[in-house]
């Protein structure tokens, strides 16, 4: 067995793939057009910086979004997004092999629709097709992304990488025969430990921060905490971080019917006391192992016959509706679009495609009837 060593030529080829992944659906953006003007030389320079281990992240852009709720977003420079896609392309399949089936976010063929289907499956299995009482426990993690400890995350990711190195990847080949693990370790530390607030450009006006709690801003927390929302690597790392919790729930607590989408999780059982007994155990594990806090005020224990809300759906016996929160959000977005350009509203109707999967014909009809046409 000869460990694989990445060449400059292969790294450049991989960067071209990462560029097209990062630019997907964004080719009309000014920053993509600017980078494409001298694409080859830009990627050669990036290749050399990475290969010679002198790569440094450029400044990110910070702004506030209000939907689905007020959040602080840090958008990485496009050059750095290419590096993030490069890392994702190298590692995601390796990491995903360690995830449980009921981890749904940012994994191919395991999106929100799959997550909702799995929750229905778990409920029907535990309740004998809705024939016996059954309960759902939902536990909320306080400010998940902003409270991820980067030093703990780095330790977990590097431990997993060490574990994968000599495992079988395909056929009789080990991972170390197809990936340069020294390069992956280098990239891991560069991406995990980046401080997005350093030299960042703040796009939003000062008043737009009104209503955003200080504890939810990367500018005001421990520099060892928080990974930026939106980056493809942040989505991957968030799954790796909570995979420790997933394994604890399945292997130690023996919770058969459990699923998670980012930090939104559910636990299903016909034994109400069993579910209640999970709360202090998971609270202790999350705090001691991952330095995360459970929001006790948002912990819910629900009898499933009254309906369970998950990923924008409201699941009741033998039927599924869109949740009230999802409908309110869609109405708000549709009206915002209408006020901006009533004639172009058809281009935003795709956001309502989820309704076709639920019993929501009247809701869909009313959605268009309620759109307020601008007076100007």
XYZ file of C-alpha atoms in Angstrom:
376
model
C 0.000 0.000 0.000
C 1.458 3.350 -1.129
C -0.145 6.473 0.413
C -1.447 8.881 -2.230
C 0.363 12.181 -2.711
C -1.521 14.992 -4.430
C 0.294 16.521 -7.414
C 0.106 20.131 -8.568
C -1.546 19.022 -11.811
C -4.255 17.026 -10.010
C -4.889 19.817 -7.520
C -5.431 22.282 -10.376
C -7.855 19.875 -12.051
C -9.740 19.459 -8.750
C -9.889 23.237 -8.320
C -11.548 23.604 -11.723
C -14.256 21.175 -10.570
C -14.591 23.058 -7.270
C -14.885 26.356 -9.167
C -17.848 25.121 -11.231
C -19.465 23.717 -8.072
C -19.059 27.051 -6.281
C -20.321 29.009 -9.319
C -23.377 26.820 -9.911
C -26.481 29.029 -10.421
C -24.266 32.096 -9.790
C -22.575 32.694 -13.153
C -24.345 36.037 -13.516
C -22.986 37.328 -10.198
C -20.367 40.090 -10.561
C -17.823 38.334 -8.327
C -18.048 35.144 -10.436
C -17.693 37.093 -13.693
C -14.678 38.927 -12.277
C -12.993 35.668 -11.236
C -13.758 34.060 -14.622
C -12.066 36.894 -16.542
C -8.703 35.324 -15.698
C -9.921 31.929 -14.553
C -6.850 29.858 -15.380
C -4.329 32.193 -13.765
C -6.564 32.753 -10.734
C -6.834 29.003 -10.156
C -3.097 28.476 -10.749
C -2.337 31.121 -8.095
C -4.807 29.498 -5.701
C -3.323 26.063 -6.491
C 0.198 27.282 -5.708
C -0.886 28.918 -2.437
C -2.586 25.701 -1.314
C 0.195 23.390 -2.459
C 2.915 25.523 -0.850
C 0.830 25.847 2.352
C 0.725 29.664 2.213
C -3.003 29.976 1.519
C -4.789 32.640 3.595
C -8.514 33.381 3.639
C -9.637 36.712 2.253
C -12.165 39.020 3.912
C -15.780 37.855 4.112
C -18.964 39.909 3.819
C -21.319 40.198 6.775
C -25.026 41.008 6.439
C -28.353 40.452 8.193
C -31.235 38.337 6.876
C -34.727 38.477 8.369
C -36.325 35.290 6.993
C -37.063 32.760 8.350
C -35.748 34.721 11.345
C -33.177 37.450 11.955
C -29.691 36.023 11.519
C -26.151 37.243 10.985
C -24.615 35.769 7.811
C -20.951 35.740 6.832
C -20.454 35.114 3.111
C -16.939 33.922 2.336
C -14.994 35.484 -0.512
C -15.640 33.553 -3.744
C -12.013 32.379 -3.857
C -12.435 30.860 -0.397
C -15.718 29.247 -1.402
C -13.832 27.388 -4.122
C -11.494 26.020 -1.439
C -14.486 24.998 0.686
C -16.002 23.091 -2.237
C -12.616 21.469 -2.873
C -12.540 20.240 0.738
C -16.159 19.085 0.560
C -15.523 17.155 -2.675
C -12.549 15.397 -1.106
C -14.131 14.470 2.219
C -17.935 14.445 2.292
C -18.416 10.847 1.155
C -15.897 9.640 3.706
C -17.619 11.442 6.582
C -21.139 10.580 5.427
C -20.398 6.870 5.692
C -20.188 7.357 9.462
C -23.509 9.198 9.786
C -26.665 7.392 10.838
C -29.412 6.994 8.213
C -31.583 9.502 10.060
C -29.223 12.431 9.566
C -30.950 14.419 6.837
C -29.303 17.759 6.165
C -26.889 18.513 3.311
C -26.605 14.878 2.179
C -27.549 13.796 -1.332
C -31.026 12.215 -1.474
C -31.548 12.980 2.225
C -33.217 16.389 2.278
C -36.322 17.752 3.967
C -38.703 15.479 2.043
C -36.743 12.407 3.091
C -36.643 13.643 6.695
C -40.423 14.085 6.802
C -40.961 10.625 5.276
C -38.666 9.081 7.893
C -40.504 10.799 10.747
C -43.822 9.436 9.423
C -42.201 5.988 9.181
C -40.969 6.152 12.787
C -44.352 7.306 14.109
C -46.300 4.648 12.215
C -43.848 1.942 13.282
C -43.953 2.860 16.980
C -47.705 3.555 17.104
C -48.628 0.422 15.130
C -49.987 2.559 12.288
C -51.538 5.180 14.584
C -53.463 2.553 16.599
C -51.818 3.061 20.014
C -50.758 6.225 21.897
C -47.316 7.471 20.922
C -45.213 10.506 21.861
C -42.644 12.768 20.199
C -39.892 14.533 22.129
C -38.305 17.615 20.535
C -35.202 19.155 22.074
C -33.847 22.563 21.075
C -30.126 23.421 21.188
C -29.502 27.055 22.077
C -27.863 28.953 19.182
C -26.305 25.869 17.637
C -24.009 27.243 14.919
C -22.788 30.174 16.959
C -21.958 27.984 19.980
C -19.999 25.261 18.185
C -16.564 25.209 19.799
C -13.970 25.340 17.024
C -11.267 23.653 19.122
C -13.610 20.740 19.927
C -14.764 20.577 16.289
C -11.173 20.465 15.021
C -10.327 17.674 17.477
C -13.383 15.636 16.389
C -12.745 16.091 12.652
C -9.052 15.206 12.930
C -9.872 12.143 15.046
C -12.343 11.005 12.388
C -9.804 11.609 9.628
C -7.237 9.487 11.497
C -9.840 6.749 11.853
C -10.717 6.795 8.136
C -7.160 6.823 6.785
C -6.690 3.056 6.644
C -10.315 2.038 6.200
C -11.533 0.510 2.949
C -12.896 3.074 0.500
C -13.675 1.116 -2.666
C -12.953 -2.519 -3.501
C -9.663 -3.309 -1.827
C -8.405 0.305 -1.825
C -7.990 2.218 1.411
C -8.845 5.907 1.740
C -5.158 6.823 2.062
C -4.565 5.378 -1.407
C -6.993 7.794 -3.065
C -6.770 10.911 -0.838
C -3.801 12.957 0.365
C -4.479 12.917 4.106
C -1.676 15.321 4.956
C -3.258 17.896 2.639
C -6.747 17.210 4.058
C -5.469 17.751 7.614
C -3.912 21.049 6.533
C -7.155 22.229 4.899
C -9.228 21.092 7.879
C -7.365 23.336 10.287
C -7.371 26.298 7.888
C -11.140 26.109 7.356
C -12.267 25.207 10.891
C -10.181 27.818 12.710
C -10.894 30.772 10.412
C -12.229 33.902 12.108
C -14.823 35.362 9.678
C -15.035 38.617 11.656
C -11.399 39.416 10.863
C -11.235 42.192 8.255
C -14.834 41.449 7.208
C -16.918 43.908 5.207
C -20.214 44.752 6.921
C -22.879 45.163 4.252
C -25.959 45.728 6.429
C -26.808 49.083 7.977
C -26.454 49.533 11.726
C -30.228 49.689 12.295
C -30.666 46.274 10.638
C -28.937 44.715 13.663
C -31.773 45.921 15.902
C -33.486 42.883 17.397
C -30.502 40.546 16.953
C -29.373 39.379 20.428
C -25.700 39.978 21.210
C -25.311 36.261 22.010
C -26.204 35.497 18.364
C -23.487 37.644 16.804
C -19.969 36.360 16.104
C -18.654 39.848 16.880
C -19.519 39.501 20.577
C -18.716 35.896 21.495
C -15.598 33.919 22.322
C -13.351 33.744 19.239
C -13.121 29.973 19.737
C -16.876 29.685 19.182
C -19.063 29.855 16.126
C -18.894 28.734 12.521
C -20.440 30.957 9.819
C -23.880 30.099 8.455
C -24.127 29.319 4.766
C -20.721 27.833 3.937
C -20.870 24.317 2.512
C -18.137 23.265 4.949
C -20.151 24.657 7.876
C -23.032 22.391 6.870
C -20.696 19.404 6.741
C -18.998 20.274 10.039
C -22.348 20.759 11.788
C -23.237 17.160 10.927
C -19.838 15.863 12.053
C -20.126 17.747 15.364
C -23.547 16.323 16.239
C -22.716 12.862 14.914
C -21.205 12.238 18.363
C -24.645 12.956 19.798
C -26.384 10.777 17.176
C -24.185 7.816 18.073
C -24.829 8.370 21.795
C -28.604 8.440 21.258
C -28.610 5.288 19.109
C -25.862 3.184 20.723
C -25.993 4.174 24.399
C -29.521 5.448 25.020
C -30.940 2.829 22.608
C -33.458 5.250 21.098
C -34.704 3.359 18.050
C -36.873 6.080 16.528
C -34.724 9.199 16.252
C -33.858 11.658 13.485
C -32.056 14.974 13.023
C -31.899 17.795 10.476
C -28.996 20.081 11.507
C -29.957 20.729 15.170
C -33.699 20.059 14.739
C -34.247 16.559 16.150
C -37.059 14.270 17.251
C -37.347 11.177 19.451
C -40.374 8.879 19.116
C -41.626 6.301 21.646
C -44.855 4.904 23.049
C -43.143 5.054 26.475
C -43.625 8.587 27.757
C -41.373 8.066 30.787
C -38.546 6.762 28.578
C -38.624 9.979 26.549
C -38.668 12.130 29.694
C -35.675 10.197 31.028
C -33.684 11.106 27.879
C -33.734 14.852 28.569
C -31.267 15.015 31.496
C -28.976 12.409 29.875
C -28.784 14.295 26.583
C -28.440 17.642 28.368
C -25.451 16.277 30.287
C -23.854 14.696 27.202
C -24.248 17.796 25.021
C -22.736 20.036 27.710
C -19.850 17.805 28.745
C -18.844 16.498 25.307
C -19.764 19.338 22.931
C -20.200 22.373 25.217
C -23.751 22.920 23.932
C -26.769 23.965 25.999
C -30.313 22.652 25.715
C -33.028 25.321 25.653
C -35.286 23.842 28.330
C -38.031 26.342 27.529
C -38.369 24.944 24.000
C -38.220 21.252 24.933
C -41.535 19.670 23.931
C -43.232 16.351 24.613
C -46.194 15.882 22.256
C -48.745 13.129 21.789
C -48.446 12.498 18.064
C -52.193 12.257 17.421
C -52.339 16.035 18.000
C -49.747 16.661 15.306
C -45.956 16.963 15.101
C -44.245 19.862 13.331
C -40.974 19.107 11.545
C -39.137 20.738 8.606
C -42.084 22.895 7.588
C -44.604 20.043 7.730
C -47.348 19.321 10.260
C -47.879 15.568 10.551
C -51.195 14.176 11.789
C -52.662 10.646 11.562
C -52.787 9.607 7.877
C -52.265 13.127 6.543
C -49.639 15.860 6.287
C -50.141 19.628 6.091
C -47.763 22.536 5.708
C -47.068 24.061 9.124
C -48.668 27.397 9.994
C -45.206 28.943 10.263
C -44.336 27.806 6.715
C -47.570 29.212 5.317
C -47.067 32.567 7.057
C -43.518 32.743 5.712
C -44.613 31.937 2.149
C -47.366 34.559 2.256
C -44.902 37.172 3.472
C -42.354 36.277 0.788
C -44.955 36.239 -1.984
C -46.205 39.680 -0.988
C -42.663 41.040 -0.809
C -42.068 39.742 -4.333
C -45.353 41.210 -5.527
C -44.529 44.628 -4.107
C -41.168 44.508 -5.845
C -42.357 43.210 -9.226
C -45.917 41.939 -9.599
C -45.329 40.927 -13.210
C -42.416 38.673 -12.234
C -44.111 36.850 -9.372
C -44.233 33.629 -11.401
C -40.448 33.325 -11.036
C -40.816 32.865 -7.276
C -43.671 30.364 -7.265
C -41.231 27.453 -7.035
C -40.866 28.170 -3.306
C -44.448 26.891 -2.965
C -43.699 23.564 -4.644
C -43.666 21.833 -1.266
C -47.429 22.354 -0.953
C -48.156 19.834 -3.699
C -46.954 17.089 -1.356
C -49.514 17.978 1.328
C -53.273 18.413 1.636
C -53.075 22.116 0.861
C -55.136 22.816 -2.296
C -57.175 25.575 -0.614
C -54.079 27.057 0.997
C -52.375 27.272 -2.402
C -55.446 28.889 -3.951
C -55.777 31.416 -1.139
C -52.078 32.222 -1.314
C -52.550 33.816 -4.730
C -55.853 35.436 -3.835
C -54.204 37.159 -0.867
C -51.331 38.692 -2.836
C -51.519 42.470 -2.598
C -50.924 44.126 -5.928
C -48.795 47.306 -5.582
C -50.684 50.592 -5.985
C -47.896 52.464 -7.806
